[in-house]
Amino acid sequence: MALERIRQLKSHLTTQSSGLAALEVKRPDDVVITLAVRSPLCKSKKGALKDTRSDELLTSMFKAAIQKSQIDPSLIGDICVGTVLAPGAMYQARSAAIAAGIPVTTPVQVINRGLMAVTTIANQIKAGQLDVGLAVGVESMSANPDMGAPPLSEEISAHSTAKDCKEPMGWTSENVANDFAVTREEMDQWAAASFQKASHAQLAGFFKSEIVPIEAFSGAPESKERTKITVTEDDGIRHGTTAESLSKIRSAFPQWGGKTTGGNASQITDGAAAVILMRRSKAEELGLKVIAKWVTTTVVGLAPRVMGIGPSIAIPQVLEMAGITVNDVDLFEINEAFASMMVYCIRTLKLDKEKVNVNGGARQVATGLAELRRRKQKVLVTSMCIGTGMGAAAVFLNEDFD
C-alpha cells in the first residue's frame, strides 16, 4: 500500500499536462468502468417488456450484469439504483439484488436520477469508501406510468415558480418551443433524423455489443399463465420515418402551442442499464479489462417551466470542470425528451450535429461508450434534462481501442 501511494503522489507531482492530455494520464486511483450494458429498450404498454414488472426487470438486469462481468458479486461494495416512478423502490432494489444472487452483505441505495447512480458510486470510490460498485438504472413505464405530481400545499401552489414543478412535461416542451422560437418543422426534422440514425444502427448491428439478453415474461403479472421469454433487441425504433410522415401527426398539446407530437417526443419506455465501476488499481489486481474512465459529473438547476434546456447549462459546466473544450468531445449522448429541447440545445451550444446522438437518441452511457469503441474515439459527454427543472452532464474517456 505504501509503494502504491508513493506512485500515486509521484504521478500527480510529475504530470504537467493539461486539458485532454491530463485526462489521458492513467493513475491507480482513477475511477474506471469495466462493464457498461443495457437491456433492450421496449415500448411501454405495447413492447416485449410490457408484462414484466419493474422488480422483475431489475432482478434480470442484476443477473445479466453479474454474468456478463464475470466478477464475484461479493466484491461489490455498494449498489446504487436510479429510478423515478417505481413505488417502494427501495424494497424492489434490495430484494431484487438478493434474488439475483448478490450477497446480503452488499448494501443497496436508491436515487431518482439515473446518471447520479453512476456518479454516486464513482464518488464513493474516489473518496476511498469503495473499491468496486454497481450502478443500475431501471424504469418500467408499463408497470409504473407517470401519473403526475401529487397534490401540493397552498404555499407551493401560490408560488410563481414553485408551482411549475407539478406541470406536465408536455407543457415544458411547448414552453421551450415558444420561448426560443423553435419551429414544428425543425422539431420534425430532428426527430426524423434521430429515427433514421437509430434504424441504421439497429440494422447494422451496432447495438449488439451493448445489449444483454433479458429474462422477461409474457402474460399479465396477475395472470396464472405467464411464460418466461428472452428479450434481445429494442422494439421501439420506427424504421422508414421521414420528416414528411412526422409532419402529418397531430399535436399532442394544442392547448399549449401545438408543436410537440407523439412523433417528435420521446417514446414511453421500459428498460434498464448497468455500469460496474472500480478503482483502476483494483481492476488491475483482478485482471479486468478497463473500457473507460469516469472523469466528472455536474448537476444544475433552472426554471422548471423550461426544464428541457438543462443540457445547455450542464454541458458547458462539466466541460469546464474537466478542463476540456467542446472541440475535444468526440460524441455527445443527450436525452431526447422532446425535439424542442434538442433543437434549442444544439443551436445554443453550437454543437456539431454529426457528433450528437449518432445512433439516434439517446441511450447514454452504454451506447456512447460502445460507439466510441467502434469508432476508436476518446471523449464522451452524456447529458440530460431532468423534470422539475434540472440538468446533468458527465464526461467519460474511452480506454478500449481493441
PDB file of N, CA and C in Angstrom, residues 67-132:
ATOM      1  N   GLN A  67     -23.424 -11.804 -14.677  1.00  0.00           N
ATOM      2  CA  GLN A  67     -22.986 -12.845 -15.610  1.00  0.00           C
ATOM      3  C   GLN A  67     -22.026 -12.291 -16.664  1.00  0.00           C
ATOM      4  N   LYS A  68     -22.356 -11.138 -17.210  1.00  0.00           N
ATOM      5  CA  LYS A  68     -21.523 -10.530 -18.250  1.00  0.00           C
ATOM      6  C   LYS A  68     -20.176 -10.076 -17.696  1.00  0.00           C
ATOM      7  N   SER A  69     -20.174  -9.557 -16.481  1.00  0.00           N
ATOM      8  CA  SER A  69     -18.940  -9.019 -15.895  1.00  0.00           C
ATOM      9  C   SER A  69     -17.991 -10.111 -15.449  1.00  0.00           C
ATOM     10  N   GLN A  70     -18.531 -11.260 -15.064  1.00  0.00           N
ATOM     11  CA  GLN A  70     -17.758 -12.403 -14.573  1.00  0.00           C
ATOM     12  C   GLN A  70     -16.965 -12.065 -13.305  1.00  0.00           C
ATOM     13  N   ILE A  71     -17.464 -11.104 -12.524  1.00  0.00           N
ATOM     14  CA  ILE A  71     -16.807 -10.819 -11.254  1.00  0.00           C
ATOM     15  C   ILE A  71     -17.575 -11.503 -10.129  1.00  0.00           C
ATOM     16  N   ASP A  72     -16.890 -11.739  -9.047  1.00  0.00           N
ATOM     17  CA  ASP A  72     -17.521 -12.282  -7.854  1.00  0.00           C
ATOM     18  C   ASP A  72     -18.409 -11.194  -7.257  1.00  0.00           C
ATOM     19  N   PRO A  73     -19.728 -11.395  -7.173  1.00  0.00           N
ATOM     20  CA  PRO A  73     -20.612 -10.334  -6.674  1.00  0.00           C
ATOM     21  C   PRO A  73     -20.299  -9.896  -5.254  1.00  0.00           C
ATOM     22  N   SER A  74     -19.586 -10.748  -4.484  1.00  0.00           N
ATOM     23  CA  SER A  74     -19.234 -10.357  -3.114  1.00  0.00           C
ATOM     24  C   SER A  74     -18.221  -9.217  -3.098  1.00  0.00           C
ATOM     25  N   LEU A  75     -17.604  -8.926  -4.262  1.00  0.00           N
ATOM     26  CA  LEU A  75     -16.651  -7.817  -4.346  1.00  0.00           C
ATOM     27  C   LEU A  75     -17.348  -6.463  -4.413  1.00  0.00           C
ATOM     28  N   ILE A  76     -18.628  -6.469  -4.754  1.00  0.00           N
ATOM     29  CA  ILE A  76     -19.364  -5.209  -4.916  1.00  0.00           C
ATOM     30  C   ILE A  76     -19.590  -4.586  -3.539  1.00  0.00           C
ATOM     31  N   GLY A  77     -19.026  -3.398  -3.330  1.00  0.00           N
ATOM     32  CA  GLY A  77     -19.123  -2.750  -2.026  1.00  0.00           C
ATOM     33  C   GLY A  77     -20.407  -1.989  -1.807  1.00  0.00           C
ATOM     34  N   ASP A  78     -21.055  -1.564  -2.890  1.00  0.00           N
ATOM     35  CA  ASP A  78     -22.337  -0.867  -2.778  1.00  0.00           C
ATOM     36  C   ASP A  78     -23.007  -0.870  -4.139  1.00  0.00           C
ATOM     37  N   ILE A  79     -24.322  -0.791  -4.122  1.00  0.00           N
ATOM     38  CA  ILE A  79     -25.132  -0.703  -5.332  1.00  0.00           C
ATOM     39  C   ILE A  79     -25.977   0.555  -5.235  1.00  0.00           C
ATOM     40  N   CYS A  80     -26.044   1.307  -6.323  1.00  0.00           N
ATOM     41  CA  CYS A  80     -26.933   2.468  -6.379  1.00  0.00           C
ATOM     42  C   CYS A  80     -27.873   2.296  -7.562  1.00  0.00           C
ATOM     43  N   VAL A  81     -29.162   2.315  -7.290  1.00  0.00           N
ATOM     44  CA  VAL A  81     -30.181   2.131  -8.316  1.00  0.00           C
ATOM     45  C   VAL A  81     -30.870   3.457  -8.583  1.00  0.00           C
ATOM     46  N   GLY A  82     -30.843   3.878  -9.841  1.00  0.00           N
ATOM     47  CA  GLY A  82     -31.549   5.093 -10.246  1.00  0.00           C
ATOM     48  C   GLY A  82     -32.910   4.745 -10.812  1.00  0.00           C
ATOM     49  N   THR A  83     -33.967   5.256 -10.210  1.00  0.00           N
ATOM     50  CA  THR A  83     -35.324   5.039 -10.703  1.00  0.00           C
ATOM     51  C   THR A  83     -36.215   6.162 -10.195  1.00  0.00           C
ATOM     52  N   VAL A  84     -37.248   6.479 -10.936  1.00  0.00           N
ATOM     53  CA  VAL A  84     -38.108   7.614 -10.585  1.00  0.00           C
ATOM     54  C   VAL A  84     -39.519   7.172 -10.205  1.00  0.00           C
ATOM     55  N   LEU A  85     -40.078   6.260 -10.964  1.00  0.00           N
ATOM     56  CA  LEU A  85     -41.513   6.001 -10.854  1.00  0.00           C
ATOM     57  C   LEU A  85     -41.895   4.780 -10.037  1.00  0.00           C
ATOM     58  N   ALA A  86     -40.963   3.883  -9.783  1.00  0.00           N
ATOM     59  CA  ALA A  86     -41.317   2.638  -9.097  1.00  0.00           C
ATOM     60  C   ALA A  86     -41.771   2.908  -7.667  1.00  0.00           C
ATOM     61  N   PRO A  87     -42.945   2.430  -7.270  1.00  0.00           N
ATOM     62  CA  PRO A  87     -43.373   2.584  -5.874  1.00  0.00           C
ATOM     63  C   PRO A  87     -42.566   1.635  -4.994  1.00  0.00           C
ATOM     64  N   GLY A  88     -42.238   2.078  -3.791  1.00  0.00           N
ATOM     65  CA  GLY A  88     -41.447   1.224  -2.909  1.00  0.00           C
ATOM     66  C   GLY A  88     -40.131   0.831  -3.530  1.00  0.00           C
ATOM     67  N   ALA A  89     -39.467   1.793  -4.180  1.00  0.00           N
ATOM     68  CA  ALA A  89     -38.258   1.489  -4.957  1.00  0.00           C
ATOM     69  C   ALA A  89     -37.178   0.813  -4.121  1.00  0.00           C
ATOM     70  N   MET A  90     -37.041   1.207  -2.861  1.00  0.00           N
ATOM     71  CA  MET A  90     -36.011   0.608  -2.026  1.00  0.00           C
ATOM     72  C   MET A  90     -36.301  -0.869  -1.774  1.00  0.00           C
ATOM     73  N   TYR A  91     -37.563  -1.201  -1.535  1.00  0.00           N
ATOM     74  CA  TYR A  91     -37.934  -2.602  -1.347  1.00  0.00           C
ATOM     75  C   TYR A  91     -37.582  -3.414  -2.598  1.00  0.00           C
ATOM     76  N   GLN A  92     -37.928  -2.845  -3.758  1.00  0.00           N
ATOM     77  CA  GLN A  92     -37.661  -3.547  -5.014  1.00  0.00           C
ATOM     78  C   GLN A  92     -36.165  -3.720  -5.248  1.00  0.00           C
ATOM     79  N   ALA A  93     -35.396  -2.667  -5.038  1.00  0.00           N
ATOM     80  CA  ALA A  93     -33.974  -2.709  -5.342  1.00  0.00           C
ATOM     81  C   ALA A  93     -33.221  -3.697  -4.457  1.00  0.00           C
ATOM     82  N   ARG A  94     -33.469  -3.628  -3.165  1.00  0.00           N
ATOM     83  CA  ARG A  94     -32.762  -4.504  -2.230  1.00  0.00           C
ATOM     84  C   ARG A  94     -33.133  -5.969  -2.450  1.00  0.00           C
ATOM     85  N   SER A  95     -34.418  -6.240  -2.564  1.00  0.00           N
ATOM     86  CA  SER A  95     -34.854  -7.635  -2.718  1.00  0.00           C
ATOM     87  C   SER A  95     -34.442  -8.202  -4.071  1.00  0.00           C
ATOM     88  N   ALA A  96     -34.450  -7.370  -5.119  1.00  0.00           N
ATOM     89  CA  ALA A  96     -34.034  -7.836  -6.447  1.00  0.00           C
ATOM     90  C   ALA A  96     -32.552  -8.197  -6.461  1.00  0.00           C
ATOM     91  N   ALA A  97     -31.742  -7.403  -5.778  1.00  0.00           N
ATOM     92  CA  ALA A  97     -30.302  -7.690  -5.713  1.00  0.00           C
ATOM     93  C   ALA A  97     -30.059  -9.041  -5.047  1.00  0.00           C
ATOM     94  N   ILE A  98     -30.737  -9.283  -3.949  1.00  0.00           N
ATOM     95  CA  ILE A  98     -30.567 -10.551  -3.225  1.00  0.00           C
ATOM     96  C   ILE A  98     -31.073 -11.714  -4.081  1.00  0.00           C
ATOM     97  N   ALA A  99     -32.238 -11.540  -4.709  1.00  0.00           N
ATOM     98  CA  ALA A  99     -32.804 -12.596  -5.548  1.00  0.00           C
ATOM     99  C   ALA A  99     -31.901 -12.919  -6.738  1.00  0.00           C
ATOM    100  N   ALA A 100     -31.126 -11.932  -7.190  1.00  0.00           N
ATOM    101  CA  ALA A 100     -30.232 -12.128  -8.327  1.00  0.00           C
ATOM    102  C   ALA A 100     -28.925 -12.814  -7.937  1.00  0.00           C
ATOM    103  N   GLY A 101     -28.734 -13.061  -6.652  1.00  0.00           N
ATOM    104  CA  GLY A 101     -27.537 -13.757  -6.219  1.00  0.00           C
ATOM    105  C   GLY A 101     -26.459 -12.876  -5.625  1.00  0.00           C
ATOM    106  N   ILE A 102     -26.766 -11.604  -5.437  1.00  0.00           N
ATOM    107  CA  ILE A 102     -25.806 -10.699  -4.797  1.00  0.00           C
ATOM    108  C   ILE A 102     -25.921 -10.883  -3.283  1.00  0.00           C
ATOM    109  N   PRO A 103     -24.813 -11.020  -2.581  1.00  0.00           N
ATOM    110  CA  PRO A 103     -24.869 -11.348  -1.149  1.00  0.00           C
ATOM    111  C   PRO A 103     -25.614 -10.301  -0.324  1.00  0.00           C
ATOM    112  N   VAL A 104     -26.190 -10.751   0.782  1.00  0.00           N
ATOM    113  CA  VAL A 104     -26.884  -9.831   1.674  1.00  0.00           C
ATOM    114  C   VAL A 104     -25.915  -8.826   2.294  1.00  0.00           C
ATOM    115  N   THR A 105     -24.626  -9.114   2.241  1.00  0.00           N
ATOM    116  CA  THR A 105     -23.619  -8.203   2.793  1.00  0.00           C
ATOM    117  C   THR A 105     -23.361  -6.994   1.898  1.00  0.00           C
ATOM    118  N   THR A 106     -23.892  -7.010   0.670  1.00  0.00           N
ATOM    119  CA  THR A 106     -23.739  -5.878  -0.245  1.00  0.00           C
ATOM    120  C   THR A 106     -24.918  -4.928  -0.073  1.00  0.00           C
ATOM    121  N   PRO A 107     -24.694  -3.704   0.369  1.00  0.00           N
ATOM    122  CA  PRO A 107     -25.798  -2.761   0.576  1.00  0.00           C
ATOM    123  C   PRO A 107     -26.341  -2.203  -0.736  1.00  0.00           C
ATOM    124  N   VAL A 108     -27.513  -1.619  -0.652  1.00  0.00           N
ATOM    125  CA  VAL A 108     -28.186  -1.037  -1.820  1.00  0.00           C
ATOM    126  C   VAL A 108     -28.757   0.319  -1.427  1.00  0.00           C
ATOM    127  N   GLN A 109     -28.651   1.274  -2.324  1.00  0.00           N
ATOM    128  CA  GLN A 109     -29.289   2.577  -2.129  1.00  0.00           C
ATOM    129  C   GLN A 109     -30.052   2.932  -3.398  1.00  0.00           C
ATOM    130  N   VAL A 110     -30.999   3.837  -3.281  1.00  0.00           N
ATOM    131  CA  VAL A 110     -31.833   4.252  -4.413  1.00  0.00           C
ATOM    132  C   VAL A 110     -31.746   5.759  -4.564  1.00  0.00           C
ATOM    133  N   ILE A 111     -31.712   6.207  -5.818  1.00  0.00           N
ATOM    134  CA  ILE A 111     -31.642   7.641  -6.121  1.00  0.00           C
ATOM    135  C   ILE A 111     -32.574   7.903  -7.298  1.00  0.00           C
ATOM    136  N   ASN A 112     -33.026   9.136  -7.478  1.00  0.00           N
ATOM    137  CA  ASN A 112     -34.035   9.376  -8.509  1.00  0.00           C
ATOM    138  C   ASN A 112     -33.484   9.992  -9.792  1.00  0.00           C
ATOM    139  N   ARG A 113     -32.172   9.905 -10.003  1.00  0.00           N
ATOM    140  CA  ARG A 113     -31.592  10.330 -11.276  1.00  0.00           C
ATOM    141  C   ARG A 113     -30.614   9.248 -11.729  1.00  0.00           C
ATOM    142  N   GLY A 114     -30.830   8.725 -12.943  1.00  0.00           N
ATOM    143  CA  GLY A 114     -30.030   7.603 -13.421  1.00  0.00           C
ATOM    144  C   GLY A 114     -28.541   7.870 -13.485  1.00  0.00           C
ATOM    145  N   LEU A 115     -28.155   9.000 -14.073  1.00  0.00           N
ATOM    146  CA  LEU A 115     -26.732   9.322 -14.162  1.00  0.00           C
ATOM    147  C   LEU A 115     -26.116   9.479 -12.782  1.00  0.00           C
ATOM    148  N   MET A 116     -26.921   9.908 -11.825  1.00  0.00           N
ATOM    149  CA  MET A 116     -26.392  10.081 -10.477  1.00  0.00           C
ATOM    150  C   MET A 116     -26.141   8.747  -9.786  1.00  0.00           C
ATOM    151  N   ALA A 117     -26.725   7.664 -10.278  1.00  0.00           N
ATOM    152  CA  ALA A 117     -26.367   6.348  -9.753  1.00  0.00           C
ATOM    153  C   ALA A 117     -24.910   6.058 -10.084  1.00  0.00           C
ATOM    154  N   VAL A 118     -24.521   6.335 -11.319  1.00  0.00           N
ATOM    155  CA  VAL A 118     -23.117   6.181 -11.723  1.00  0.00           C
ATOM    156  C   VAL A 118     -22.224   7.119 -10.918  1.00  0.00           C
ATOM    157  N   THR A 119     -22.650   8.359 -10.806  1.00  0.00           N
ATOM    158  CA  THR A 119     -21.842   9.373 -10.130  1.00  0.00           C
ATOM    159  C   THR A 119     -21.693   9.087  -8.640  1.00  0.00           C
ATOM    160  N   THR A 120     -22.760   8.620  -8.016  1.00  0.00           N
ATOM    161  CA  THR A 120     -22.700   8.299  -6.590  1.00  0.00           C
ATOM    162  C   THR A 120     -21.668   7.210  -6.329  1.00  0.00           C
ATOM    163  N   ILE A 121     -21.712   6.143  -7.111  1.00  0.00           N
ATOM    164  CA  ILE A 121     -20.723   5.071  -6.950  1.00  0.00           C
ATOM    165  C   ILE A 121     -19.323   5.589  -7.253  1.00  0.00           C
ATOM    166  N   ALA A 122     -19.180   6.394  -8.310  1.00  0.00           N
ATOM    167  CA  ALA A 122     -17.865   6.950  -8.662  1.00  0.00           C
ATOM    168  C   ALA A 122     -17.312   7.801  -7.524  1.00  0.00           C
ATOM    169  N   ASN A 123     -18.156   8.626  -6.936  1.00  0.00           N
ATOM    170  CA  ASN A 123     -17.687   9.481  -5.840  1.00  0.00           C
ATOM    171  C   ASN A 123     -17.312   8.675  -4.600  1.00  0.00           C
ATOM    172  N   GLN A 124     -18.038   7.587  -4.348  1.00  0.00           N
ATOM    173  CA  GLN A 124     -17.683   6.736  -3.215  1.00  0.00           C
ATOM    174  C   GLN A 124     -16.316   6.075  -3.430  1.00  0.00           C
ATOM    175  N   ILE A 125     -16.067   5.679  -4.667  1.00  0.00           N
ATOM    176  CA  ILE A 125     -14.749   5.104  -4.983  1.00  0.00           C
ATOM    177  C   ILE A 125     -13.670   6.165  -4.857  1.00  0.00           C
ATOM    178  N   LYS A 126     -13.949   7.346  -5.377  1.00  0.00           N
ATOM    179  CA  LYS A 126     -12.977   8.447  -5.337  1.00  0.00           C
ATOM    180  C   LYS A 126     -12.635   8.816  -3.893  1.00  0.00           C
ATOM    181  N   ALA A 127     -13.621   8.724  -3.010  1.00  0.00           N
ATOM    182  CA  ALA A 127     -13.415   9.092  -1.606  1.00  0.00           C
ATOM    183  C   ALA A 127     -12.745   7.980  -0.801  1.00  0.00           C
ATOM    184  N   GLY A 128     -12.507   6.837  -1.431  1.00  0.00           N
ATOM    185  CA  GLY A 128     -11.870   5.740  -0.737  1.00  0.00           C
ATOM    186  C   GLY A 128     -12.823   4.877   0.065  1.00  0.00           C
ATOM    187  N   GLN A 129     -14.126   5.051  -0.140  1.00  0.00           N
ATOM    188  CA  GLN A 129     -15.117   4.281   0.607  1.00  0.00           C
ATOM    189  C   GLN A 129     -15.404   2.921  -0.028  1.00  0.00           C
ATOM    190  N   LEU A 130     -15.105   2.795  -1.324  1.00  0.00           N
ATOM    191  CA  LEU A 130     -15.344   1.555  -2.065  1.00  0.00           C
ATOM    192  C   LEU A 130     -14.169   1.255  -2.967  1.00  0.00           C
ATOM    193  N   ASP A 131     -14.026  -0.019  -3.311  1.00  0.00           N
ATOM    194  CA  ASP A 131     -13.130  -0.409  -4.398  1.00  0.00           C
ATOM    195  C   ASP A 131     -13.930  -0.739  -5.650  1.00  0.00           C
ATOM    196  N   VAL A 132     -15.108  -1.349  -5.459  1.00  0.00           N
ATOM    197  CA  VAL A 132     -15.956  -1.798  -6.557  1.00  0.00           C
ATOM    198  C   VAL A 132     -17.405  -1.437  -6.252  1.00  0.00           C
TER     199      VAL A 132
END
